[in-house]
Short mmCIF file of C-alpha atoms in Angstrom, two decimals:
data_model
loop_
_atom_site.label_atom_id
_atom_site.label_comp_id
_atom_site.label_asym_id
_atom_site.label_seq_id
_atom_site.Cartn_x
_atom_site.Cartn_y
_atom_site.Cartn_z
CA MET A 1 0.00 0.00 0.00
CA TYR A 2 1.14 3.51 -0.80
CA VAL A 3 -0.46 5.53 1.99
CA VAL A 4 2.55 7.89 2.01
CA VAL A 5 1.97 8.75 -1.67
CA TYR A 6 -1.72 9.32 -1.06
CA LYS A 7 -1.03 11.43 2.05
CA LYS A 8 0.95 13.76 -0.23
CA ILE A 9 -2.05 13.93 -2.57
CA VAL A 10 -4.40 14.62 0.35
CA LYS A 11 -2.17 17.55 1.35
CA MET A 12 -2.89 19.05 -2.11
CA VAL A 13 -6.60 19.14 -1.24
CA PRO A 14 -7.69 22.27 0.66
CA VAL A 15 -9.18 21.43 4.06
CA GLU A 16 -12.54 22.90 3.06
CA LYS A 17 -12.82 20.41 0.16
CA ARG A 18 -11.85 17.28 2.08
CA GLU A 19 -15.32 16.44 3.36
CA THR A 20 -16.71 16.64 -0.18
CA LEU A 21 -13.86 14.43 -1.39
CA SER A 22 -14.41 11.91 1.40
CA ASP A 23 -18.16 11.70 0.75
CA LYS A 24 -17.71 11.19 -2.99
CA LEU A 25 -14.94 8.61 -2.62
CA LEU A 26 -16.98 6.62 -0.14
CA ASN A 27 -19.92 6.74 -2.54
CA TYR A 28 -17.73 5.42 -5.39
CA LEU A 29 -16.46 2.57 -3.22
CA LEU A 30 -19.91 1.53 -2.06
CA LYS A 31 -21.30 1.50 -5.61
CA THR A 32 -18.37 -0.01 -7.49
CA LYS A 33 -18.67 -3.27 -9.39
CA LYS A 34 -14.87 -3.57 -9.40
CA GLU A 35 -14.35 -4.53 -5.76
CA ALA A 36 -12.26 -7.54 -6.81
CA LYS A 37 -9.47 -5.10 -7.75
CA MET A 38 -8.96 -4.22 -4.08
CA PRO A 39 -6.41 -6.40 -2.28
CA SER A 40 -7.73 -7.90 0.96
CA SER A 41 -5.09 -6.06 3.01
CA MET A 42 -6.33 -2.75 1.63
CA ALA A 43 -9.94 -3.71 2.32
CA HIS A 44 -9.04 -4.50 5.95
CA CYS A 45 -7.25 -1.15 6.33
CA PHE A 46 -10.20 0.68 4.75
CA LEU A 47 -12.72 -1.08 7.00
CA SER A 48 -10.61 -0.35 10.07
CA GLN A 49 -10.55 3.36 9.22
CA TRP A 50 -14.29 3.30 8.57
CA GLN A 51 -15.02 1.67 11.94
CA ARG A 52 -12.97 4.36 13.67
CA GLY A 53 -14.70 7.10 11.68
CA THR A 54 -11.39 8.63 10.67
CA PHE A 55 -11.94 9.50 7.02
CA ASP A 56 -11.78 13.16 7.97
CA ASP A 57 -8.13 13.08 9.05
CA GLU A 58 -5.14 12.92 6.70
CA THR A 59 -4.37 9.25 7.17
CA GLY A 60 -7.99 8.14 6.92
CA LEU A 61 -8.58 10.19 3.80
CA ALA A 62 -5.34 8.84 2.29
CA VAL A 63 -6.53 5.25 2.89
CA LEU A 64 -9.92 6.08 1.37
CA LEU A 65 -8.30 7.80 -1.60
CA GLU A 66 -5.96 4.86 -2.23
CA ALA A 67 -8.80 2.33 -2.01
CA THR A 68 -11.01 4.32 -4.37
CA ALA A 69 -8.19 5.03 -6.82
CA THR A 70 -7.42 1.31 -6.88
CA VAL A 71 -10.92 0.27 -7.92
CA GLU A 72 -12.13 3.40 -9.75
CA PRO A 73 -9.01 5.30 -10.90
CA GLU A 74 -10.67 7.18 -13.77
CA LYS A 75 -13.71 8.30 -11.77
CA THR A 76 -11.52 9.35 -8.86
CA ALA A 77 -9.12 11.44 -10.94
CA GLU A 78 -11.98 12.93 -12.98
CA PHE A 79 -13.87 14.01 -9.85
CA VAL A 80 -10.78 15.57 -8.31
CA LYS A 81 -9.95 17.41 -11.53
CA ASN A 82 -13.39 18.54 -12.66
CA ASP A 83 -15.49 18.88 -9.51
CA LEU A 84 -12.83 19.93 -7.02
CA GLN A 85 -10.80 21.85 -9.63
CA LEU A 86 -7.54 20.24 -8.47
CA ALA A 87 -5.71 19.31 -11.67
CA GLU A 88 -2.36 18.73 -9.94
CA ALA A 89 -3.89 16.31 -7.44
CA ALA A 90 -5.72 14.52 -10.28
CA ARG A 91 -2.41 14.09 -12.14
CA ALA A 92 -0.82 12.71 -9.00
CA ILE A 93 -3.65 10.17 -8.69
CA GLN A 94 -3.18 9.13 -12.31
CA GLU A 95 0.56 8.71 -11.75
CA ALA A 96 -0.02 6.67 -8.59
CA THR A 97 -2.48 4.36 -10.34
CA GLY A 98 -0.63 4.19 -13.67
#
């Protein structure tokens, strides 16, 4: 897992946009049909963060971002670029998933 890489991406997201990002990423994960792409270790980490309710801190959001980018890389990068207007963060997501 690359939580360190995703923490750097999270730092590119202004604090006021993090809740919106968290909500959308969680929505993508819950609706995906590509859950088989997520390694079991990542799923355990994601579920642990969810149980603790820590998707609003840097580490929790990084775990959520990594999980979502693993199963829905295009949707994740597109949302970050178009809806949040964060082209640099979207490029970083594409590089991390490429």
